[in-house]
Protein backbone atom coordinates (compact mmCIF):
# COMPACT_ATOMS: atom_id res chain seq x y z
CA UNK A 1 0.00 0.00 0.00
CA UNK A 2 1.51 3.41 -0.97
CA UNK A 3 2.45 5.70 1.92
CA UNK A 4 -0.13 8.35 2.74
CA UNK A 5 0.89 11.98 2.05
CA UNK A 6 2.37 13.63 5.10
CA UNK A 7 0.66 16.81 6.34
CA UNK A 8 1.54 19.25 9.14
CA UNK A 9 -0.43 21.94 10.96
CA UNK A 10 1.22 24.71 12.93
CA UNK A 11 0.00 27.65 14.98
CA UNK A 12 1.89 30.97 15.14
CA UNK A 13 0.40 34.25 16.53
CA UNK A 14 -3.34 33.62 16.33
CA UNK A 15 -6.40 33.06 18.50
CA UNK A 16 -6.74 29.34 17.78
CA UNK A 17 -9.87 29.79 15.65
CA UNK A 18 -8.08 28.38 12.61
CA UNK A 19 -7.35 25.18 14.52
CA UNK A 20 -11.07 25.06 15.34
CA UNK A 21 -11.82 25.42 11.63
CA UNK A 22 -9.96 22.17 10.98
CA UNK A 23 -12.00 20.44 13.67
CA UNK A 24 -15.13 22.07 12.17
CA UNK A 25 -14.69 19.78 9.20
CA UNK A 26 -16.81 17.56 11.52
CA UNK A 27 -17.09 14.03 10.13
CA UNK A 28 -15.10 15.26 7.10
CA UNK A 29 -12.04 15.29 9.35
CA UNK A 30 -12.23 11.49 9.45
CA UNK A 31 -11.81 11.40 5.66
CA UNK A 32 -8.83 13.73 5.96
CA UNK A 33 -7.28 11.63 8.71
CA UNK A 34 -7.87 8.48 6.64
CA UNK A 35 -6.27 10.04 3.56
CA UNK A 36 -3.21 11.72 5.09
CA UNK A 37 -0.57 11.05 7.68
CA UNK A 38 -0.54 13.98 10.13
CA UNK A 39 3.09 14.28 11.19
CA UNK A 40 2.90 17.49 13.25
CA UNK A 41 -0.04 19.24 14.94
CA UNK A 42 1.08 20.61 18.31
CA UNK A 43 -2.36 21.86 19.34
CA UNK A 44 -3.90 18.38 19.05
CA UNK A 45 -1.19 15.72 18.99
CA UNK A 46 2.02 15.18 20.90
CA UNK A 47 4.73 15.51 18.27
CA UNK A 48 8.09 17.09 18.95
CA UNK A 49 10.08 19.54 16.86
CA UNK A 50 12.75 16.83 16.62
CA UNK A 51 10.17 14.64 14.79
CA UNK A 52 9.95 17.30 12.08
CA UNK A 53 13.72 17.82 12.02
CA UNK A 54 14.19 14.09 11.42
CA UNK A 55 12.04 14.14 8.25
CA UNK A 56 13.77 14.48 4.87
CA UNK A 57 13.56 17.88 3.15
CA UNK A 58 10.24 18.14 1.23
CA UNK A 59 9.11 15.00 3.07
CA UNK A 60 5.88 16.70 4.11
CA UNK A 61 3.50 17.26 1.20
CA UNK A 62 1.78 20.27 2.77
CA UNK A 63 2.13 22.37 5.89
CA UNK A 64 -0.88 24.45 6.87
CA UNK A 65 0.47 27.33 8.95
CA UNK A 66 -1.93 29.70 10.68
CA UNK A 67 -1.14 32.86 12.62
CA UNK A 68 1.11 35.82 12.04
CA UNK A 69 4.81 35.74 12.82
CA UNK A 70 5.48 37.73 16.00
CA UNK A 71 8.07 35.67 17.94
CA UNK A 72 11.44 34.16 17.08
CA UNK A 73 10.15 30.65 17.76
CA UNK A 74 7.35 31.11 15.21
CA UNK A 75 9.85 32.27 12.61
CA UNK A 76 12.14 29.29 13.33
CA UNK A 77 9.22 26.85 13.01
CA UNK A 78 8.00 28.49 9.81
CA UNK A 79 11.48 28.16 8.31
CA UNK A 80 11.79 24.53 9.42
CA UNK A 81 8.38 23.61 7.98
CA UNK A 82 9.23 25.45 4.75
CA UNK A 83 12.37 23.33 4.39
CA UNK A 84 10.51 20.10 5.11
CA UNK A 85 7.42 20.80 2.96
CA UNK A 86 6.63 20.63 -0.72
CA UNK A 87 3.79 23.12 -0.26
CA UNK A 88 3.24 25.72 2.45
CA UNK A 89 -0.31 27.02 2.80
CA UNK A 90 -0.88 30.26 4.73
CA UNK A 91 -4.01 29.32 6.63
CA UNK A 92 -6.35 32.12 7.74
CA UNK A 93 -6.20 35.92 7.84
CA UNK A 94 -3.32 36.24 10.31
CA UNK A 95 -1.02 34.08 8.22
CA UNK A 96 -2.32 35.48 4.91
CA UNK A 97 -2.24 39.21 5.80
CA UNK A 98 -1.02 39.62 9.39
CA UNK A 99 -4.56 39.59 10.76
CA UNK A 100 -5.82 41.11 13.98
CA UNK A 101 -2.45 40.49 15.76
CA UNK A 102 -0.96 42.71 13.04
CA UNK A 103 -2.74 45.73 14.51
CA UNK A 104 0.04 45.63 17.11
CA UNK A 105 2.17 47.21 14.37
CA UNK A 106 0.66 50.50 15.53
CA UNK A 107 3.18 50.18 18.34
CA UNK A 108 6.62 48.71 18.79
CA UNK A 109 8.01 46.17 21.22
CA UNK A 110 9.23 48.75 23.68
CA UNK A 111 5.94 50.64 23.93
CA UNK A 112 3.95 47.37 24.22
CA UNK A 113 6.18 46.16 27.07
CA UNK A 114 6.04 49.58 28.67
CA UNK A 115 2.25 49.36 28.86
CA UNK A 116 1.79 45.71 29.79
CA UNK A 117 4.57 45.43 32.33
CA UNK A 118 4.74 48.96 33.79
CA UNK A 119 1.71 51.15 33.16
CA UNK A 120 -1.43 49.02 32.88
CA UNK A 121 -3.83 49.99 35.70
CA UNK A 122 -4.09 46.38 36.88
CA UNK A 123 -0.42 46.33 37.92
CA UNK A 124 0.84 47.05 41.41
CA UNK A 125 3.41 49.78 41.00
CA UNK A 126 6.92 48.47 40.44
CA UNK A 127 5.85 44.82 40.71
CA UNK A 128 6.16 43.70 37.13
CA UNK A 129 9.17 42.41 35.26
CA UNK A 130 9.54 42.42 31.53
CA UNK A 131 10.06 38.93 30.09
CA UNK A 132 13.75 38.13 29.65
CA UNK A 133 15.00 36.03 26.78
CA UNK A 134 17.45 34.27 29.02
CA UNK A 135 17.75 33.75 32.76
CA UNK A 136 20.27 31.82 34.82
CA UNK A 137 18.95 29.34 37.41
CA UNK A 138 20.92 26.77 39.44
CA UNK A 139 19.99 24.11 36.90
CA UNK A 140 21.27 26.11 33.91
CA UNK A 141 20.03 28.75 31.47
CA UNK A 142 16.31 29.13 30.78
CA UNK A 143 15.32 30.84 27.54
CA UNK A 144 12.19 32.42 26.10
CA UNK A 145 11.50 33.22 22.43
CA UNK A 146 12.29 36.79 21.38
CA UNK A 147 9.36 39.17 20.85
CA UNK A 148 9.87 40.95 17.51
CA UNK A 149 9.18 44.64 16.99
CA UNK A 150 6.97 43.97 13.97
CA UNK A 151 4.22 41.44 13.28
CA UNK A 152 4.56 39.87 9.83
CA UNK A 153 2.37 37.87 7.49
CA UNK A 154 3.79 34.42 6.72
CA UNK A 155 5.02 35.33 3.24
CA UNK A 156 7.04 38.20 4.69
CA UNK A 157 9.15 35.52 6.39
CA UNK A 158 9.10 32.44 4.12
CA UNK A 159 8.02 31.53 0.61
CA UNK A 160 4.30 30.61 0.58
CA UNK A 161 2.64 28.48 -2.11
CA UNK A 162 -1.06 29.06 -1.41
CA UNK A 163 -3.31 31.15 0.79
CA UNK A 164 -6.51 30.04 2.50
CA UNK A 165 -8.15 33.32 3.57
CA UNK A 166 -10.66 33.99 6.33
CA UNK A 167 -10.96 34.53 10.06
CA UNK A 168 -11.13 31.56 10.06
CA UNK A 169 -11.34 29.89 6.61
CA UNK A 170 -14.70 28.17 6.18
CA UNK A 171 -14.83 24.36 6.48
CA UNK A 172 -15.96 24.23 2.85
CA UNK A 173 -12.85 26.07 1.63
CA UNK A 174 -10.61 23.97 3.88
CA UNK A 175 -12.23 20.78 2.50
CA UNK A 176 -11.82 22.03 -1.09
CA UNK A 177 -8.15 22.84 -0.51
CA UNK A 178 -7.40 19.44 1.06
CA UNK A 179 -9.20 17.64 -1.76
CA UNK A 180 -7.38 19.66 -4.43
CA UNK A 181 -4.12 18.77 -2.73
CA UNK A 182 -4.95 15.06 -2.54
CA UNK A 183 -6.06 14.97 -6.17
CA UNK A 184 -3.02 16.96 -7.33
CA UNK A 185 -5.32 19.62 -8.82
CA UNK A 186 -3.73 22.70 -7.32
CA UNK A 187 -4.00 26.07 -9.09
CA UNK A 188 -0.91 28.16 -9.97
CA UNK A 189 1.48 28.94 -7.13
CA UNK A 190 0.53 32.06 -5.22
CA UNK A 191 -3.22 31.56 -5.66
CA UNK A 192 -5.67 32.51 -2.93
CA UNK A 193 -7.92 29.47 -2.57
CA UNK A 194 -11.26 31.34 -2.49
CA UNK A 195 -13.32 33.53 -4.80
CA UNK A 196 -11.78 35.94 -7.27
CA UNK A 197 -14.53 38.57 -7.25
CA UNK A 198 -15.65 40.93 -4.49
CA UNK A 199 -18.01 39.59 -1.84
CA UNK A 200 -20.98 41.68 -3.05
CA UNK A 201 -21.25 39.39 -6.09
CA UNK A 202 -22.25 36.46 -3.87
CA UNK A 203 -24.20 38.44 -1.26
CA UNK A 204 -27.93 37.69 -1.08
CA UNK A 205 -28.57 41.43 -0.54
CA UNK A 206 -26.71 42.51 -3.66
CA UNK A 207 -29.90 43.03 -5.67
CA UNK A 208 -30.98 45.74 -3.25
CA UNK A 209 -27.68 47.58 -3.61
CA UNK A 210 -28.32 50.63 -5.80
CA UNK A 211 -26.25 50.93 -8.95
CA UNK A 212 -25.18 54.41 -7.89
CA UNK A 213 -24.71 54.03 -4.16
CA UNK A 214 -24.45 57.23 -2.12
CA UNK A 215 -24.67 57.61 1.67
CA UNK A 216 -24.95 60.60 3.97
CA UNK A 217 -23.94 58.94 7.22
CA UNK A 218 -21.69 56.12 8.40
CA UNK A 219 -23.66 54.17 10.99
CA UNK A 220 -22.52 51.58 13.52
CA UNK A 221 -24.45 48.36 13.24
CA UNK A 222 -25.15 47.92 16.95
CA UNK A 223 -26.65 51.42 17.12
CA UNK A 224 -28.82 51.00 14.03
CA UNK A 225 -32.11 49.30 13.36
CA UNK A 226 -31.12 47.42 10.24
CA UNK A 227 -33.49 46.14 7.55
CA UNK A 228 -32.19 42.58 7.01
CA UNK A 229 -33.57 42.50 3.46
CA UNK A 230 -31.62 45.53 2.27
CA UNK A 231 -27.94 46.04 1.43
CA UNK A 232 -26.28 47.11 4.67
CA UNK A 233 -24.06 49.66 2.99
CA UNK A 234 -27.07 51.26 1.31
CA UNK A 235 -28.41 51.73 4.85
CA UNK A 236 -25.20 53.52 5.87
CA UNK A 237 -23.70 50.59 7.79
CA UNK A 238 -20.07 50.27 6.78
CA UNK A 239 -19.93 46.89 5.04
CA UNK A 240 -16.61 46.10 3.34
CA UNK A 241 -18.20 43.66 0.87
CA UNK A 242 -17.29 45.80 -2.17
CA UNK A 243 -13.55 45.68 -1.29
CA UNK A 244 -13.28 42.14 0.10
CA UNK A 245 -12.58 38.88 -1.70
CA UNK A 246 -15.59 36.57 -1.96
CA UNK A 247 -15.67 32.91 -1.02
CA UNK A 248 -17.32 32.84 2.40
CA UNK A 249 -20.83 33.00 0.89
CA UNK A 250 -21.46 36.26 2.79
CA UNK A 251 -21.57 34.56 6.18
CA UNK A 252 -21.64 37.75 8.25
CA UNK A 253 -24.20 39.53 6.08
CA UNK A 254 -26.48 36.50 6.35
CA UNK A 255 -26.27 37.06 10.11
CA UNK A 256 -27.13 40.77 9.56
CA UNK A 257 -23.61 41.89 10.37
CA UNK A 258 -21.47 43.90 7.96
CA UNK A 259 -18.45 42.30 6.33
CA UNK A 260 -15.29 43.42 8.14
CA UNK A 261 -12.99 42.21 5.39
CA UNK A 262 -11.45 38.98 6.70
CA UNK A 263 -10.96 37.39 3.27
CA UNK A 264 -8.63 40.27 2.33
CA UNK A 265 -8.52 42.14 -0.93
CA UNK A 266 -9.12 40.77 -4.41
CA UNK A 267 -6.14 39.91 -6.64
CA UNK A 268 -5.92 43.36 -8.25
CA UNK A 269 -5.69 45.24 -4.93
CA UNK A 270 -2.40 45.76 -3.11
CA UNK A 271 -3.68 47.56 0.00
CA UNK A 272 -7.10 46.56 1.35
CA UNK A 273 -7.35 49.49 3.79
CA UNK A 274 -6.50 52.10 1.17
CA UNK A 275 -9.02 50.52 -1.20
CA UNK A 276 -11.69 50.65 1.53
CA UNK A 277 -10.99 54.31 2.29
CA UNK A 278 -11.02 55.17 -1.38
CA UNK A 279 -14.32 53.31 -1.89
CA UNK A 280 -15.94 55.06 1.06
CA UNK A 281 -14.79 58.44 -0.26
CA UNK A 282 -16.45 57.67 -3.57
CA UNK A 283 -19.88 57.01 -2.00
CA UNK A 284 -20.04 59.80 0.60
CA UNK A 285 -22.70 62.13 -0.75
CA UNK A 286 -21.29 65.49 0.34
CA UNK A 287 -19.57 68.49 -1.19
CA UNK A 288 -18.95 70.37 2.03
CA UNK A 289 -15.74 69.52 3.90
CA UNK A 290 -17.39 69.88 7.31
CA UNK A 291 -20.04 67.30 6.36
CA UNK A 292 -17.37 64.90 5.13
CA UNK A 293 -15.44 65.37 8.38
CA UNK A 294 -18.57 64.71 10.44
CA UNK A 295 -19.29 61.50 8.50
CA UNK A 296 -15.71 60.27 8.92
CA UNK A 297 -15.82 61.03 12.62
CA UNK A 298 -18.65 58.48 12.75
CA UNK A 299 -15.93 55.82 12.31
CA UNK A 300 -14.40 55.55 15.79
CA UNK A 301 -11.45 53.31 14.85
CA UNK A 302 -10.40 53.93 11.23
CA UNK A 303 -7.31 51.68 11.34
CA UNK A 304 -9.23 48.88 13.03
CA UNK A 305 -12.02 49.33 10.52
CA UNK A 306 -10.09 49.44 7.25
CA UNK A 307 -6.91 47.53 8.22
CA UNK A 308 -8.38 45.08 10.72
CA UNK A 309 -6.85 42.05 8.99
CA UNK A 310 -4.19 43.47 6.73
CA UNK A 311 -1.97 46.11 8.33
CA UNK A 312 1.29 44.08 8.02
CA UNK A 313 0.60 43.39 4.33
CA UNK A 314 -0.39 47.00 3.62
CA UNK A 315 1.88 49.57 2.05
CA UNK A 316 2.35 51.02 5.55
CA UNK A 317 3.16 47.65 7.17
CA UNK A 318 3.65 49.34 10.50
CA UNK A 319 3.50 52.73 12.12
CA UNK A 320 5.30 53.93 15.18
CA UNK A 321 3.29 55.76 17.80
CA UNK A 322 5.60 57.32 20.33
CA UNK A 323 3.31 57.36 23.35
CA UNK A 324 0.51 54.97 22.48
CA UNK A 325 -0.95 54.42 25.93
CA UNK A 326 -0.21 57.78 27.51
S1 LIG B 1 -22.21 46.02 0.57
FE1 LIG B 1 -22.41 44.32 2.04
S2 LIG B 1 -24.61 44.03 2.29
FE2 LIG B 1 -24.33 45.29 0.47
S3 LIG B 1 -24.30 43.81 -1.23
FE3 LIG B 1 -22.17 44.14 -0.62
S4 LIG B 1 -21.72 42.51 0.86
FE4 LIG B 1 -23.97 42.66 0.66
S1 LIG C 1 -18.60 38.37 5.38
FE1 LIG C 1 -16.58 39.37 5.36
S2 LIG C 1 -15.87 39.32 7.50
FE2 LIG C 1 -17.59 37.86 7.32
S3 LIG C 1 -16.61 35.85 6.88
FE3 LIG C 1 -17.09 36.80 4.91
S4 LIG C 1 -15.22 37.92 4.30
FE4 LIG C 1 -15.08 37.48 6.49
Coordinates of N, CA and C and ligand atoms in Angstrom, one line a residue, residues 199-200 203 205-206 209 231-233 239 241-242 253, ligand 1:
X199 N -16.9 40.3 -2.6 CA -18.0 39.6 -1.8 C -19.4 40.0 -2.3
X200 N -19.6 41.2 -2.7 CA -21.0 41.7 -3.0 C -21.6 40.8 -4.1
X203 N -23.4 38.1 -2.4 CA -24.2 38.4 -1.3 C -25.7 38.4 -1.6
X205 N -28.0 40.1 -0.6 CA -28.6 41.4 -0.5 C -28.1 42.3 -1.7
X206 N -27.3 41.7 -2.6 CA -26.7 42.5 -3.7 C -27.8 43.2 -4.6
X209 N -28.7 46.5 -3.6 CA -27.7 47.6 -3.6 C -27.9 48.5 -4.8
X231 N -29.4 45.9 1.4 CA -27.9 46.0 1.4 C -27.6 46.9 2.6
X232 N -26.7 46.4 3.4 CA -26.3 47.1 4.7 C -25.6 48.4 4.4
X233 N -24.8 48.4 3.3 CA -24.1 49.7 3.0 C -25.0 50.7 2.5
X239 N -20.2 48.3 5.4 CA -19.9 46.9 5.0 C -18.8 46.9 4.0
X241 N -18.0 44.6 2.0 CA -18.2 43.7 0.9 C -17.6 44.1 -0.5
X242 N -17.8 45.4 -0.8 CA -17.3 45.8 -2.2 C -15.8 45.7 -2.3
X253 N -23.0 38.8 6.5 CA -24.2 39.5 6.1 C -25.4 38.7 6.3
Ligands
LIG1 S1 -22.2 46.0 0.6 FE1 -22.4 44.3 2.0 S2 -24.6 44.0 2.3 FE2 -24.3 45.3 0.5 S3 -24.3 43.8 -1.2 FE3 -22.2 44.1 -0.6 S4 -21.7 42.5 0.9 FE4 -24.0 42.7 0.7

